[in-house]
C-alpha positions as a printed NumPy array, in Angstrom:
array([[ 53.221, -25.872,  54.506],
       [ 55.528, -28.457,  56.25 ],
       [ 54.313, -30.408,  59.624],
       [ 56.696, -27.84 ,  61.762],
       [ 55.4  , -25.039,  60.173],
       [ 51.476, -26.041,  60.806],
       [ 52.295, -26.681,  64.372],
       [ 54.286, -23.257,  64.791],
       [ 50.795, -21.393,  63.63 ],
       [ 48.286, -23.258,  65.936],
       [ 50.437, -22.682,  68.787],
       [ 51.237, -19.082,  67.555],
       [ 47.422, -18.971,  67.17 ],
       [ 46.893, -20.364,  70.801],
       [ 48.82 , -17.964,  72.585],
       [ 47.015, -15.195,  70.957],
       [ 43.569, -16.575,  71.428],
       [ 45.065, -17.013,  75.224],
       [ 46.124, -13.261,  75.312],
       [ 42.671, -11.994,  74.027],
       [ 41.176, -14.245,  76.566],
       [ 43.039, -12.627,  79.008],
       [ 42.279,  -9.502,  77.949],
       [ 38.928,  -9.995,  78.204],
       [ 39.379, -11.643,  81.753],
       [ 41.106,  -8.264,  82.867],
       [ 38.243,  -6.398,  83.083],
       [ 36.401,  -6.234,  86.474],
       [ 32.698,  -5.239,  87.241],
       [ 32.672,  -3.602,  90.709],
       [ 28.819,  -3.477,  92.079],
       [ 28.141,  -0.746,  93.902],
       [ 25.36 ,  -0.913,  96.28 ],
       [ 23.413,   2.57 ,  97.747],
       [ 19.731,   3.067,  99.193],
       [ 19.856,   6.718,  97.136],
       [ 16.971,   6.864,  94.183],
       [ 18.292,   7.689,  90.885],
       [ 16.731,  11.265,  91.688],
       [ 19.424,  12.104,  94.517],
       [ 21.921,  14.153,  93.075],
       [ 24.684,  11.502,  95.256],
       [ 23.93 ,   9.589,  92.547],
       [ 25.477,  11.505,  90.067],
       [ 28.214,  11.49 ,  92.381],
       [ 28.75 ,   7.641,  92.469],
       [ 27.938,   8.18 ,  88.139],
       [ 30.983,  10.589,  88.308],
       [ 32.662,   8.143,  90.209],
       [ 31.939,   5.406,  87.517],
       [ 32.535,   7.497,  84.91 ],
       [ 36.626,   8.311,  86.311],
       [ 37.363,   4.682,  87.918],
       [ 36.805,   3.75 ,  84.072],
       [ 38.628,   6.656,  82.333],
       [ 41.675,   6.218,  84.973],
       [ 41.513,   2.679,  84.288],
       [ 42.086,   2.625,  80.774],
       [ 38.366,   0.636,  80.331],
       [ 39.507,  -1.675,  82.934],
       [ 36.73 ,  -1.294,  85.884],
       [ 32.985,  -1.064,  84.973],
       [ 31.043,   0.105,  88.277],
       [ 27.999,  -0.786,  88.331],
       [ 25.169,   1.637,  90.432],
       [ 22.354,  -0.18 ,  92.379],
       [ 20.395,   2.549,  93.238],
       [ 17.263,   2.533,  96.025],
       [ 18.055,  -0.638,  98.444],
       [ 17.81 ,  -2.78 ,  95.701],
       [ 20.939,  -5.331,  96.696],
       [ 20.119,  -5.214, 100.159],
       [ 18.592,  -3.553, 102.601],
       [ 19.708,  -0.594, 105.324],
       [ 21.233,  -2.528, 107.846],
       [ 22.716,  -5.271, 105.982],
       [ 25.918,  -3.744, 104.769],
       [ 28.344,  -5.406, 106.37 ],
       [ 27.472,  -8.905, 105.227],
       [ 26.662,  -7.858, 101.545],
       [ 29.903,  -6.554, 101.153],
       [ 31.577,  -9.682, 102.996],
       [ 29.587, -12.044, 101.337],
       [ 30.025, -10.672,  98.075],
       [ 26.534,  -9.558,  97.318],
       [ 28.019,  -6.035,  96.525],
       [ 31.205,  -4.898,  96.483],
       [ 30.784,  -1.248,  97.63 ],
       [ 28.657,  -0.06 ,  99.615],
       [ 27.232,   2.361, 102.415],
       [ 28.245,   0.673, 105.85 ],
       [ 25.53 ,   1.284, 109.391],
       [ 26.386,   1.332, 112.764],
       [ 26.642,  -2.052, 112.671],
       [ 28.179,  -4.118, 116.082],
       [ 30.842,  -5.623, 114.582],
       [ 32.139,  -2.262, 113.456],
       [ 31.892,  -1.182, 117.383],
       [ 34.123,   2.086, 117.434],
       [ 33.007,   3.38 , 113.534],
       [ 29.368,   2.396, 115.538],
       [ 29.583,   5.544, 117.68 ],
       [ 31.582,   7.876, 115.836],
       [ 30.145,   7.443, 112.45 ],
       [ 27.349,   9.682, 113.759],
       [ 28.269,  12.264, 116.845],
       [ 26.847,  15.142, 119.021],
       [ 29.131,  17.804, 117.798],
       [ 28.796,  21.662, 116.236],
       [ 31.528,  20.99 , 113.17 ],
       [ 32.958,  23.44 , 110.717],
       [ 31.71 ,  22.003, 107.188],
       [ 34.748,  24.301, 105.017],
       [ 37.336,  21.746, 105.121],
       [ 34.977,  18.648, 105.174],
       [ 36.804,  16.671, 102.496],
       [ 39.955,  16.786, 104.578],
       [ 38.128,  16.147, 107.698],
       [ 36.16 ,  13.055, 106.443],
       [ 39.281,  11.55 , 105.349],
       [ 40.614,  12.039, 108.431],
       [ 37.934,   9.999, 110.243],
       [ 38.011,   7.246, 107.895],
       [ 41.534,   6.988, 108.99 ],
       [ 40.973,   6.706, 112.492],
       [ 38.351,   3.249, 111.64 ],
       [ 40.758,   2.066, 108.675],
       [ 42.436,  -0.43 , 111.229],
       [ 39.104,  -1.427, 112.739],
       [ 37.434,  -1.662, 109.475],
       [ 40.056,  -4.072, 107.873],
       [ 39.433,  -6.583, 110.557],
       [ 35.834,  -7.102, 108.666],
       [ 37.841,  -7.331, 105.323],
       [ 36.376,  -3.262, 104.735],
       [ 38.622,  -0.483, 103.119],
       [ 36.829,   2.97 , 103.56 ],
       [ 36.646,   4.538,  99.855],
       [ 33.498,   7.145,  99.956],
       [ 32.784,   9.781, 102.1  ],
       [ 28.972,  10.716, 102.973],
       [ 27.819,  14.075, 103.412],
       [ 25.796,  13.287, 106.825],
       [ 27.101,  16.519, 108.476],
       [ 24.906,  18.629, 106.091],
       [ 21.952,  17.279, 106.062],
       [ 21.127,  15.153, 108.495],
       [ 17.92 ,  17.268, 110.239],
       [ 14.676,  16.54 , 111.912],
       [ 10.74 ,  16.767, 110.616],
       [  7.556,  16.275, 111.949],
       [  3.694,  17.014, 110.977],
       [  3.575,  20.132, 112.747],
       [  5.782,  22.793, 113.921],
       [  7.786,  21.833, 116.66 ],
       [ 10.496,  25.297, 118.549],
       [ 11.49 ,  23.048, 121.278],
       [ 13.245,  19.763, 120.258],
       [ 14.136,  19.312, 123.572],
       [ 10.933,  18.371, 124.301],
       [  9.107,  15.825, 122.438],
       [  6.563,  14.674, 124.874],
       [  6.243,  10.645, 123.865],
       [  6.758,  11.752, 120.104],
       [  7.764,   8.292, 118.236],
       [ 10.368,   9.929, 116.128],
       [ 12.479,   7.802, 113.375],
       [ 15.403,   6.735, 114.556],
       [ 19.052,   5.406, 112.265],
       [ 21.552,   4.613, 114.673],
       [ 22.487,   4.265, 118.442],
       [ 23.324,   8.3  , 119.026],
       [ 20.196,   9.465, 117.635],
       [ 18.074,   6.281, 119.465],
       [ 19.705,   8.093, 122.035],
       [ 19.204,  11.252, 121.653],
       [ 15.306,  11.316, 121.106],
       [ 15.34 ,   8.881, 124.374],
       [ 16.872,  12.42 , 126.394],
       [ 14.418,  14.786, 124.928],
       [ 11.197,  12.176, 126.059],
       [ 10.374,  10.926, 122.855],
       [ 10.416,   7.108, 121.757],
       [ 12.786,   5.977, 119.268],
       [ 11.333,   3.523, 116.082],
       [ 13.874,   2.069, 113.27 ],
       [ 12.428,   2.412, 110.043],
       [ 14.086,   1.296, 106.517],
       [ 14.318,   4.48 , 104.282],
       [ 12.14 ,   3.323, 101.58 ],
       [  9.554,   2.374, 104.104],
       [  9.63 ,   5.7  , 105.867],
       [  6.748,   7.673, 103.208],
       [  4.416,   4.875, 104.229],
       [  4.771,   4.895, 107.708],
       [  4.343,   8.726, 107.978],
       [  1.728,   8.558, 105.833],
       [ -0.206,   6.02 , 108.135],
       [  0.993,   7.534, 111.813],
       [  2.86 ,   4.878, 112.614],
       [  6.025,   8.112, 113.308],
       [  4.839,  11.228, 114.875],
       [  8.418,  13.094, 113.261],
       [ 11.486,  11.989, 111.404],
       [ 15.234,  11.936, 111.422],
       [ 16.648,  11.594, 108.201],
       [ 19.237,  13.406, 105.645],
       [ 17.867,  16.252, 103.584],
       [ 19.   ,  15.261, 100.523],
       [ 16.886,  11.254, 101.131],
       [ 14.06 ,  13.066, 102.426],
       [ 13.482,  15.146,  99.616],
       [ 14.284,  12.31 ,  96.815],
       [ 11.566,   9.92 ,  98.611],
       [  9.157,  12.761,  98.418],
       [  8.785,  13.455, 102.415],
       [  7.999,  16.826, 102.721],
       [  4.569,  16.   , 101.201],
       [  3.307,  13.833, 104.548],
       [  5.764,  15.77 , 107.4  ],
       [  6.545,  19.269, 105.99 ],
       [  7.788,  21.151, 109.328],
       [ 11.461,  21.024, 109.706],
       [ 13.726,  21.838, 112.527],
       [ 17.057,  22.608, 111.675],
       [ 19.292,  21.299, 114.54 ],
       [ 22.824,  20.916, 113.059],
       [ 23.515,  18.654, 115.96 ],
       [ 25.904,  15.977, 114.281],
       [ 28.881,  15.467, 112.856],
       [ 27.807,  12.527, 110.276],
       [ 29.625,  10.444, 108.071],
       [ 27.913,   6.512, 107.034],
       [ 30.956,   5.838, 105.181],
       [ 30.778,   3.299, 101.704],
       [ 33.336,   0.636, 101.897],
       [ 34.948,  -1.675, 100.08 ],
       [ 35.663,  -5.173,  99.849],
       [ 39.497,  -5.697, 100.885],
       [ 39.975,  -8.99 ,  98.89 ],
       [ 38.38 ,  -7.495,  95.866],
       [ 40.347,  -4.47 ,  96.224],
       [ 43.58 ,  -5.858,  96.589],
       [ 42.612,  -8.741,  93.829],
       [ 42.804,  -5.769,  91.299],
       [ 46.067,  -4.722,  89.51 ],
       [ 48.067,  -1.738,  91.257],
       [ 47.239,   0.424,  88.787],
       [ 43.232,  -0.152,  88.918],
       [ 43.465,   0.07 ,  92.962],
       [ 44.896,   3.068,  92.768],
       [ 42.48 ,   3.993,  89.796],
       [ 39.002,   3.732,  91.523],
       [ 40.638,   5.34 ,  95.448],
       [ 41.727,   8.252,  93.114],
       [ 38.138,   7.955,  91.67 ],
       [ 36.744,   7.705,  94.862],
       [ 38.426,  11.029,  96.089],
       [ 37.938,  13.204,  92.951],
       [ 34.138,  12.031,  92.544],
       [ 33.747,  13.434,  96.484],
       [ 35.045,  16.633,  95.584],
       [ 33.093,  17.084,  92.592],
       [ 30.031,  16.054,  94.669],
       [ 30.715,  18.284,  97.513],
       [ 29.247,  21.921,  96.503],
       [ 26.712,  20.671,  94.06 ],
       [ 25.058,  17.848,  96.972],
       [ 24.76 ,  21.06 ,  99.114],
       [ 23.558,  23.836,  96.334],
       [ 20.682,  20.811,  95.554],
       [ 19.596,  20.262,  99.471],
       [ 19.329,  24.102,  99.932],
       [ 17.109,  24.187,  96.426],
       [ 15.134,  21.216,  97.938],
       [ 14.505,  23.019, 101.2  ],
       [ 13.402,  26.209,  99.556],
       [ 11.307,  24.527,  97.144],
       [  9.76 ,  22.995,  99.927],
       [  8.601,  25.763, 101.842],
       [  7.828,  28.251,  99.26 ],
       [  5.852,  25.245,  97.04 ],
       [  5.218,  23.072,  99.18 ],
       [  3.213,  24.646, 102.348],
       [  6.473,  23.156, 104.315],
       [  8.176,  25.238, 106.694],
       [ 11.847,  25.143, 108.426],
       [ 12.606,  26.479, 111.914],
       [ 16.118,  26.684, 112.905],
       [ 17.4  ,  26.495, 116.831],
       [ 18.848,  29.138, 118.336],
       [ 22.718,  29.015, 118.508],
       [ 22.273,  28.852, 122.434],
       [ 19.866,  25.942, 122.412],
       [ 21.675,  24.079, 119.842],
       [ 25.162,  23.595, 121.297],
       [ 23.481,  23.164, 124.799],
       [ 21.864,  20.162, 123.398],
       [ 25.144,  19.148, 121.551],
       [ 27.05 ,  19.805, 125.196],
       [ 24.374,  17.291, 126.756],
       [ 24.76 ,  14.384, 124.125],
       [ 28.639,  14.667, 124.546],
       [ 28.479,  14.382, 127.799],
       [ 26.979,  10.924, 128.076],
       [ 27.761,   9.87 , 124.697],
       [ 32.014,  10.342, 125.037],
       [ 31.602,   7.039, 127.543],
       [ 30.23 ,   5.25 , 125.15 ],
       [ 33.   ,   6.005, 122.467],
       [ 35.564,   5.698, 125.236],
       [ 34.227,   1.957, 125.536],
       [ 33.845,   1.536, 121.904],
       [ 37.236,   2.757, 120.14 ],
       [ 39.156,   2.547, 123.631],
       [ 40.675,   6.109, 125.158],
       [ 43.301,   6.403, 122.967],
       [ 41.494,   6.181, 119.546],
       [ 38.426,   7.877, 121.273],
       [ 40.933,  10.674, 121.879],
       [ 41.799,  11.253, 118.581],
       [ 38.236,  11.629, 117.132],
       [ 37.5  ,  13.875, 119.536],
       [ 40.992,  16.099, 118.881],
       [ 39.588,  15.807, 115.035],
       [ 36.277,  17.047, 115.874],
       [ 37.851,  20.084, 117.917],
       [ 39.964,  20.724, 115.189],
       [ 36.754,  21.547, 112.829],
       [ 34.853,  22.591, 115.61 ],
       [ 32.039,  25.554, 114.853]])
């Protein structure tokens, strides 16, 4: 083989070794961050999701699932996500996020049929506000379910909770137990079994479907179902590593995103009604639902000091349109 020749192969054999490298180098691990256990059947959901951002991707995106809090912790997932620590995950009312802060849970009686469409909806309305933290909404929680109230005896009158320290996730529901006379405490979820089980909370707000997957019903079995919210913590991405990926992967893991929430949607709610039942038939629990009356009285009562706060949060405008949303859907 002449001189030319040799040097046509290794530089042949360079670009290819280049291309392979590349092709290698095209694949992206997304980390996706959520305080669900891997008992939760939401984690099947993100699995599903997993499972179609790689199918749609042609092999391209590899999600990876950190399941329970183990990135980081409840309130730190704004700055995971910024900072790179995940890349997805669920987002608290956190300050910086000031109008998706008060809407993200609300006093409201909503219509649950056309959730999907409403949920996307919402995450609309913060999309602008959410992109000035470098945030895309992609997942939709299931908050408007679920989200209910426990304590270690019966309670009829949640109106009334006479000092009760009662667990507490946001600003609303901090809010909310401050009206009815009890005394809000923030508590991590995974540290919420050991401080019922010790009396440090007299009752509990919480999602069904966490509740049951950390095992709750076991220290505060008595459940009131209020049905006061309308709920959505929403997961988010990272906007530089969403638009770092090719068009075709973007638009591989939103569409993943989307169909992975639909699938989710009736099995989530078939597995919190099984938990619930299980619960009080096995479990000596027991779940009192409010009256219709009492219920949107209490809703009417939030709303009515709670729109000021979303009117100073998202400004009138924006307020405005969450508020047309949630009339839209309204019960």
């Amino acid at each position: 083989m002449t001189h030319k020749k040799l040097l046509l192969t290794a530089v042949s054999s360079a670009i290819l070794l280049s291309l392979s490298v590349g092709n290698v180098q095209a694949k992206e691990t997304i980390r996706l961050s959520t305080y669900v256990n891997e008992t939760d059947i939401r984690y099947d959901g993100f699995k599903k999701m997993a499972e179609l951002a790689h199918e749609k991707s042609n092999g391209e995106l590899d999600i990876q699932i950190f399941s329970s809090s183990t990135l980081h912790g409840w309130s730190e997932g704004v700055d995971a996500v910024q900072g790179g620590l995940s890349d997805i995950s669920w987002i608290p009312a956190d300050k910086r996020l000031a109008c998706y802060r008060v809407t993200s849970l609300s006093p409201a009686a909503v219509n649950l049929e056309n959730q999907i469409a409403m949920d996307s909806d919402y995450a609309a309305l913060i999309s602008d506000e959410a992109a000035k933290s470098d945030l895309v909404p992609l997942f939709n929680s299931n908050y408007s379910y679920d989200q209910e109230w426990w304590f270690d005896q019966p309670v009829t009158d949640l109106s009334k909770l006479n000092g009760k320290l009662v667990r507490s996730i946001g600003p609303l529901v901090s809010s909310m137990i401050e009206s009815w006379g009890g005394k809000p405490v923030f508590i991590a979820p995974k540290e919420v079994f050991q401080s019922a089980e010790r009396g440090v909370v007299d009752g509990i707000n919480m999602g069904v479907a966490t509740y049951s997957s950390w095992k709750l019903w076991k220290v505060m079995p008595h459940m009131v179902n209020a049905n006061l919210f309308y709920g959505n913590i929403i997961y988010m991405i990272n906007k530089n590593k969403l638009e770092s990926l090719s068009e075709n992967n973007q638009k591989a893991i939103i569409e993943a995103a989307k169909e992975a929430e639909a699938w989710l949607k009736p099995r989530y709610e078939s597995w919190v009604d099984e938990r619930v039942g299980n619960a009080i038939m096995q479990g000596g629990g027991s779940a009192y639902t409010l009256p219709q009356e009492d219920r949107l009285a209490m809703i009417k009562q939030s709303q009515s000091t709670w729109d000021k706060e979303v009117d100073n949060a998202c400004g009138v405008e924006l307020a405005n349109q969450f508020r047309s949303l949630l009339v839209k859907h309204a019960d």
